[in-house]
Amino acid sequence: MPSIRFASFAIAIPLYKIFDYSIDVADRAEAGTRYRLPFANGVKTGLLLSTSDASEHDSARIKAAGQRLDQEPVLSGHMLALARWMADYYLQPLGEVLFQCLPGYLRGANKEKPARLKVWRILDADADTIAAMESRSPRQYEICRAIEQAGAGLNALQLKAINPNWHQAVRALEKKAVLEWVWAEKEAGPVVHAQWPVLSDEQDLVLSKIEARLDCFAVHLLDGITGSGKTEVFLRLMQSRLAAGFQVIYLVPEIGLTNQLIERVRQRFGEQFAISHSALTDLQRYQAWDRFQRGQVAIMLGTRSGLFSQCDRLGLIIIDEEHDHSYRQDDGIRYHARDVAIKRAQMLDIPILLGSATPSLESISNCEREHYFLYHLDHRPTRFAPPGLRLLDVRDSKLEYGCSARLFDKIEQHIQQRGQVLIYLNRRGFAPVVMCHQCGWQSLCQHCDARLTLHQSVQRLLCHHCGFTQTLPRICPDCDHGEIKHYGIGTEQLEQGLRERYPDIPVLRIDRDSISSPEALKSRLQQLQRGDPCILIGTQMIAKGHDYASITLSVILDSDQALFSASYRASERLVQTVFQVAGRSGRGDRQGEAILQTRFPQQPLMQSLVSQSYREIAQSLLRERRSVVFPPYARVVMFRADAVDLKQALAKLEDIKSLLSTAGRFGEVSCIGPMPALMTRRIGRYRAQLCLLTGNHRALRSVLHQTMPQIQQLASSARVNWTIDVDAYDM
Ligand code: ADP
Ligand code: ZN
Ligand code: ZN
C-alpha cells in the first residue's frame, strides 16, 4: 500500500503547465481545494485538479504539497469545467484562468471566512423602559420600535435605512442593555413593499414569450430602444425565477454608475442581493461571493467578474447593455464575459438574457442565424419617444471651448424651460495637444507614442496610457520660446468655460479625474435626480444606463475623430454611443432633444445617424462587414508581443508565425504581420502584432490546436513577452 498519493495542481502563473506534488494518502481532498505549495524558491497557492496513485514523473523528485487551506473545495465542479472550457477556447493558461474564477481574496493564502451578518435584537427590556424613551431619546425609541416590529432583528443596512446615525443610538442602547447583537442565522427576511408598475402590452408580450422558455438553455436578446422598459422586464423575470427557488446573476457594465439600478433592485427584492464590483475591497467582494454561494442572497448584481459567482441553483443570467466593451477583459486573461456567460448557461442548461438598445453586431447576427431568440421593445412606456438626432453643422462656426453659438442658444433654451442638459465629450483633461508656437515642439510622453494631455487644475501634463506626468513647461524646451499653446478641448476646459459663461447654473462633471470616490459620484447623481436645471458634462461614464427624468437635451460634442479611426469597430462604437447618449434625453414628461455637433455633416455615417434607426444602421454595418469578411463573419486571433526593443518583439512573432505555418490548413487562414502595433511604444515597451483572420472557424481552430503546444513552449520573459487574444476586439 503506497503511503502517498500524487496530485496535480494549477498555479496562477503564465505558463501552460500543471504541476505534480505528493499528498498524504489519507487526504481525500476533492478537486477545487487549495494548498500551499513549495514552488521555485518560495511558496505559492495551488488548486487541486486531480489525484492518482501513480505519477508519470520520477516520484523521487516530486515534492510534497504543503498546508491544505480549505476543508471543502472553493471551486465547484461546474466552475472547474467552465474554467477548463475558457482555458481551451481562449488558449489561456489554465492556472491563471482558474484563479481568475476565484474572488481575489482567495487567490493567495487567506482561509475561507464565512460572511456572517450581525443583527440587533431587543433584550428582555420591559415595555416601560422603551416607552420612556419616546420623549427623552426619540432616535433610540424609533430604532427600538423598528426592531420590535421586525421580530427577527435588524442588520446594519436596515438600521441605516431607519437612521443614518444608527451607530450612536445602537451603542447607547447596548450600554443600557436594551439591545444586543447576535450572528444572523439566515439573512433577515426581505422587507419589500414595492410597487410593480403595470407592464405595457409590449413588455407583457415579451415577458410571456421569454417566460415560456425559461426551463432550458436558450439565449434571449431583448433589443429595446432606450427607456423602453427592458430593466422592468428583467426584474419580472428575476422575480419569477426567485419564486421558483432559483438564484440569478445580473451583470452590468459599470456598477458605480448604477446606484439607480441598485435602488430599484432593493425596492423590489429587499436585501436579497449581493453586489460585486471593482470599487469594493477584496474582502467585500469575497463576502458577496460567499453569501451568494451559500444561498443567503438570491441575486448577484455585479460587473464582469461577477459572472464567476458560484451557487447551487443558478436559474438565469442577465447581461445588461450586452454591447458594452467593458465585458471584454483586455489585460491578463483575455475573455468576453458575455460569451463565457452564454457557455455557462449552456453547461447548466439555463436561460440567459442579453439586453441592449444598441445590440452588438455579433448578437444581431446570431439572431439572424437563429442562434438566439430575438424580442423587440419599440416604445417607451413613458410619454415621449426617444428624440431623433439632429446635426449641428459647425464647418463655418467659431467655437468657444468646443461649443458653437447655436449650441449655446440650445443649452440656454432648455435651461430656461427648466430642463437638464447632458454633454458627452469623450476626452479627459483640459486640452489634448500642447505645442510651441514657434518651433512646433509637442509635449510627448517619454514612454509611449502618445501626446501628453494638459490637466490645468494640477498644472501638469499627463499621459493617459502610462500615467507619466510632468510639470507644464513655461518656455519651450526646444527653442526657449515663451509661448506654449494648447489645442483641442477636454472635459476640464468645457466645465471651466461653461461655469464662467453660466455662473448661476450648476455645472457637474463626471469623469475619472473629477470622481474620486463612489460618494462623489453619488452626490452628483443625486443632484441630477432632484431635477433642477443643470449641465452635466462627462465622458463614456455618462453614456450608460442612466434614467433621469429631467434631462431634455443630450449633446454629443466632438466625435468627428471616430470617422477617421483606423479601427474597423469605430463606426459601430460611434453609432452605439450616439444612440445611447441621445437616449438619456426625454425620459420624463417632456419631449427630449439630441444634437450632434460636427464638421462633417455630409459624411454618409453622419447622414444615416439622422435618418435611420439603430437597427437599420446596424444592418448596413453588417453588410459592410460581410463584404470584407470581418467579424462577426470572421474570427480574429491576435498574437501580441512586447519588448524593450521592437526587433525582438517582431522576432518573437516571426517564430510564432513559422510554427503556425507548419500546420495543415494554414493556407485557409489569412495571416497579417508581424508588424508594429498602431501605438508602437507604450509604457516603455515596443509592441508588435500578428493577426489571424478567417471566415473559416474550423480551419483556424485546427491550425491553433496543431501548433499551440509548441507555441506554448515559447516562454515569455521580461525581455520579450507574448500573449494570445482569441476573438480580439480590435485588429
Ligand atoms: P430601459 O432598461 O429599457 O432603459 P427602464 O426599465 O429603465 O428602461 O425604464 C425606463 C423608465 O420607464 C424607468 O423610469 C421605468 O421606471 C419606467 N417604466 C418602465 N416600464 C414601465 C411601465 N410598464 N409603466 C410605467 N413606467 C415604466
Ligand atoms: Zn519651440
Ligand atoms: Zn505614456
mmCIF file of N, CA and C in Angstrom, residues 584-624:
data_model
loop_
_atom_site.group_PDB
_atom_site.id
_atom_site.type_symbol
_atom_site.label_atom_id
_atom_site.label_comp_id
_atom_site.label_asym_id
_atom_site.label_seq_id
_atom_site.Cartn_x
_atom_site.Cartn_y
_atom_site.Cartn_z
ATOM 1 N N ARG A 584 -30.611 59.251 -23.376
ATOM 2 C CA ARG A 584 -30.709 59.739 -21.988
ATOM 3 C C ARG A 584 -31.718 60.864 -21.893
ATOM 4 N N SER A 585 -32.145 61.400 -23.027
ATOM 5 C CA SER A 585 -32.965 62.611 -23.013
ATOM 6 C C SER A 585 -34.442 62.285 -23.227
ATOM 7 N N GLY A 586 -35.295 63.106 -22.639
ATOM 8 C CA GLY A 586 -36.741 62.960 -22.853
ATOM 9 C C GLY A 586 -37.350 61.751 -22.177
ATOM 10 N N ARG A 587 -36.798 61.364 -21.027
ATOM 11 C CA ARG A 587 -37.331 60.178 -20.364
ATOM 12 C C ARG A 587 -38.480 60.509 -19.417
ATOM 13 N N GLY A 588 -38.662 61.792 -19.131
ATOM 14 C CA GLY A 588 -39.729 62.167 -18.204
ATOM 15 C C GLY A 588 -40.966 62.601 -18.954
ATOM 16 N N ASP A 589 -41.578 63.705 -18.470
ATOM 17 C CA ASP A 589 -42.835 64.126 -19.077
ATOM 18 C C ASP A 589 -42.630 65.251 -20.089
ATOM 19 N N ARG A 590 -41.369 65.385 -20.575
ATOM 20 C CA ARG A 590 -41.120 66.375 -21.619
ATOM 21 C C ARG A 590 -40.377 65.723 -22.777
ATOM 22 N N GLN A 591 -40.729 66.160 -23.982
ATOM 23 C CA GLN A 591 -40.041 65.655 -25.169
ATOM 24 C C GLN A 591 -38.569 66.067 -25.101
ATOM 25 N N GLY A 592 -37.680 65.147 -25.454
ATOM 26 C CA GLY A 592 -36.264 65.467 -25.419
ATOM 27 C C GLY A 592 -35.726 65.845 -26.783
ATOM 28 N N GLU A 593 -34.494 66.384 -26.751
ATOM 29 C CA GLU A 593 -33.791 66.691 -27.996
ATOM 30 C C GLU A 593 -32.407 66.078 -27.930
ATOM 31 N N ALA A 594 -31.833 65.782 -29.102
ATOM 32 C CA ALA A 594 -30.466 65.265 -29.145
ATOM 33 C C ALA A 594 -29.736 65.913 -30.306
ATOM 34 N N ILE A 595 -28.529 66.400 -30.017
ATOM 35 C CA ILE A 595 -27.768 67.148 -31.014
ATOM 36 C C ILE A 595 -26.364 66.591 -31.121
ATOM 37 N N LEU A 596 -25.890 66.461 -32.354
ATOM 38 C CA LEU A 596 -24.508 66.074 -32.570
ATOM 39 C C LEU A 596 -23.831 67.200 -33.333
ATOM 40 N N GLN A 597 -22.781 67.758 -32.710
ATOM 41 C CA GLN A 597 -22.071 68.857 -33.344
ATOM 42 C C GLN A 597 -20.954 68.272 -34.201
ATOM 43 N N THR A 598 -20.881 68.670 -35.462
ATOM 44 C CA THR A 598 -19.889 68.035 -36.341
ATOM 45 C C THR A 598 -19.376 68.988 -37.413
ATOM 46 N N ARG A 599 -18.163 68.733 -37.882
ATOM 47 C CA ARG A 599 -17.628 69.438 -39.037
ATOM 48 C C ARG A 599 -17.827 68.623 -40.316
ATOM 49 N N PHE A 600 -18.452 67.472 -40.194
ATOM 50 C CA PHE A 600 -18.597 66.585 -41.354
ATOM 51 C C PHE A 600 -20.030 66.106 -41.519
ATOM 52 N N PRO A 601 -20.973 67.062 -41.620
ATOM 53 C CA PRO A 601 -22.374 66.658 -41.683
ATOM 54 C C PRO A 601 -22.717 65.865 -42.946
ATOM 55 N N GLN A 602 -21.873 65.999 -43.981
ATOM 56 C CA GLN A 602 -22.192 65.303 -45.241
ATOM 57 C C GLN A 602 -21.764 63.843 -45.233
ATOM 58 N N GLN A 603 -20.916 63.509 -44.287
ATOM 59 C CA GLN A 603 -20.412 62.134 -44.203
ATOM 60 C C GLN A 603 -21.574 61.132 -44.180
ATOM 61 N N PRO A 604 -21.503 60.057 -44.957
ATOM 62 C CA PRO A 604 -22.635 59.119 -45.012
ATOM 63 C C PRO A 604 -23.060 58.590 -43.637
ATOM 64 N N LEU A 605 -22.085 58.297 -42.775
ATOM 65 C CA LEU A 605 -22.458 57.769 -41.464
ATOM 66 C C LEU A 605 -23.232 58.815 -40.664
ATOM 67 N N MET A 606 -22.800 60.075 -40.746
ATOM 68 C CA MET A 606 -23.498 61.152 -40.045
ATOM 69 C C MET A 606 -24.919 61.279 -40.585
ATOM 70 N N GLN A 607 -25.050 61.176 -41.900
ATOM 71 C CA GLN A 607 -26.373 61.271 -42.514
ATOM 72 C C GLN A 607 -27.272 60.131 -42.039
ATOM 73 N N SER A 608 -26.715 58.942 -41.962
ATOM 74 C CA SER A 608 -27.593 57.836 -41.571
ATOM 75 C C SER A 608 -27.971 57.931 -40.092
ATOM 76 N N LEU A 609 -27.096 58.525 -39.261
ATOM 77 C CA LEU A 609 -27.457 58.705 -37.846
ATOM 78 C C LEU A 609 -28.714 59.553 -37.695
ATOM 79 N N VAL A 610 -28.907 60.478 -38.650
ATOM 80 C CA VAL A 610 -30.059 61.357 -38.581
ATOM 81 C C VAL A 610 -31.310 60.687 -39.131
ATOM 82 N N SER A 611 -31.113 59.886 -40.170
ATOM 83 C CA SER A 611 -32.301 59.438 -40.893
ATOM 84 C C SER A 611 -32.696 57.989 -40.600
ATOM 85 N N GLN A 612 -31.830 57.240 -39.934
ATOM 86 C CA GLN A 612 -32.151 55.816 -39.769
ATOM 87 C C GLN A 612 -32.208 55.402 -38.305
ATOM 88 N N SER A 613 -32.847 54.257 -38.080
ATOM 89 C CA SER A 613 -32.882 53.692 -36.736
ATOM 90 C C SER A 613 -31.578 52.932 -36.498
ATOM 91 N N TYR A 614 -31.310 52.607 -35.229
ATOM 92 C CA TYR A 614 -30.114 51.816 -34.943
ATOM 93 C C TYR A 614 -30.157 50.505 -35.713
ATOM 94 N N ARG A 615 -31.333 49.935 -35.763
ATOM 95 C CA ARG A 615 -31.459 48.631 -36.413
ATOM 96 C C ARG A 615 -31.065 48.715 -37.891
ATOM 97 N N GLU A 616 -31.515 49.802 -38.550
ATOM 98 C CA GLU A 616 -31.174 49.955 -39.970
ATOM 99 C C GLU A 616 -29.676 50.179 -40.163
ATOM 100 N N ILE A 617 -29.103 51.029 -39.307
ATOM 101 C CA ILE A 617 -27.671 51.294 -39.451
ATOM 102 C C ILE A 617 -26.874 50.013 -39.182
ATOM 103 N N ALA A 618 -27.304 49.279 -38.153
ATOM 104 C CA ALA A 618 -26.600 48.030 -37.835
ATOM 105 C C ALA A 618 -26.627 47.095 -39.040
ATOM 106 N N GLN A 619 -27.780 47.072 -39.732
ATOM 107 C CA GLN A 619 -27.868 46.211 -40.912
ATOM 108 C C GLN A 619 -26.852 46.617 -41.972
ATOM 109 N N SER A 620 -26.685 47.923 -42.172
ATOM 110 C CA SER A 620 -25.731 48.291 -43.228
ATOM 111 C C SER A 620 -24.296 48.068 -42.766
ATOM 112 N N LEU A 621 -24.022 48.250 -41.466
ATOM 113 C CA LEU A 621 -22.684 47.923 -40.976
ATOM 114 C C LEU A 621 -22.401 46.425 -41.148
ATOM 115 N N LEU A 622 -23.442 45.623 -40.904
ATOM 116 C CA LEU A 622 -23.259 44.183 -41.066
ATOM 117 C C LEU A 622 -22.978 43.827 -42.522
ATOM 118 N N ARG A 623 -23.667 44.522 -43.445
ATOM 119 C CA ARG A 623 -23.408 44.246 -44.866
ATOM 120 C C ARG A 623 -21.952 44.556 -45.214
ATOM 121 N N GLU A 624 -21.451 45.696 -44.668
ATOM 122 C CA GLU A 624 -20.045 46.026 -44.923
ATOM 123 C C GLU A 624 -19.121 44.953 -44.382
#
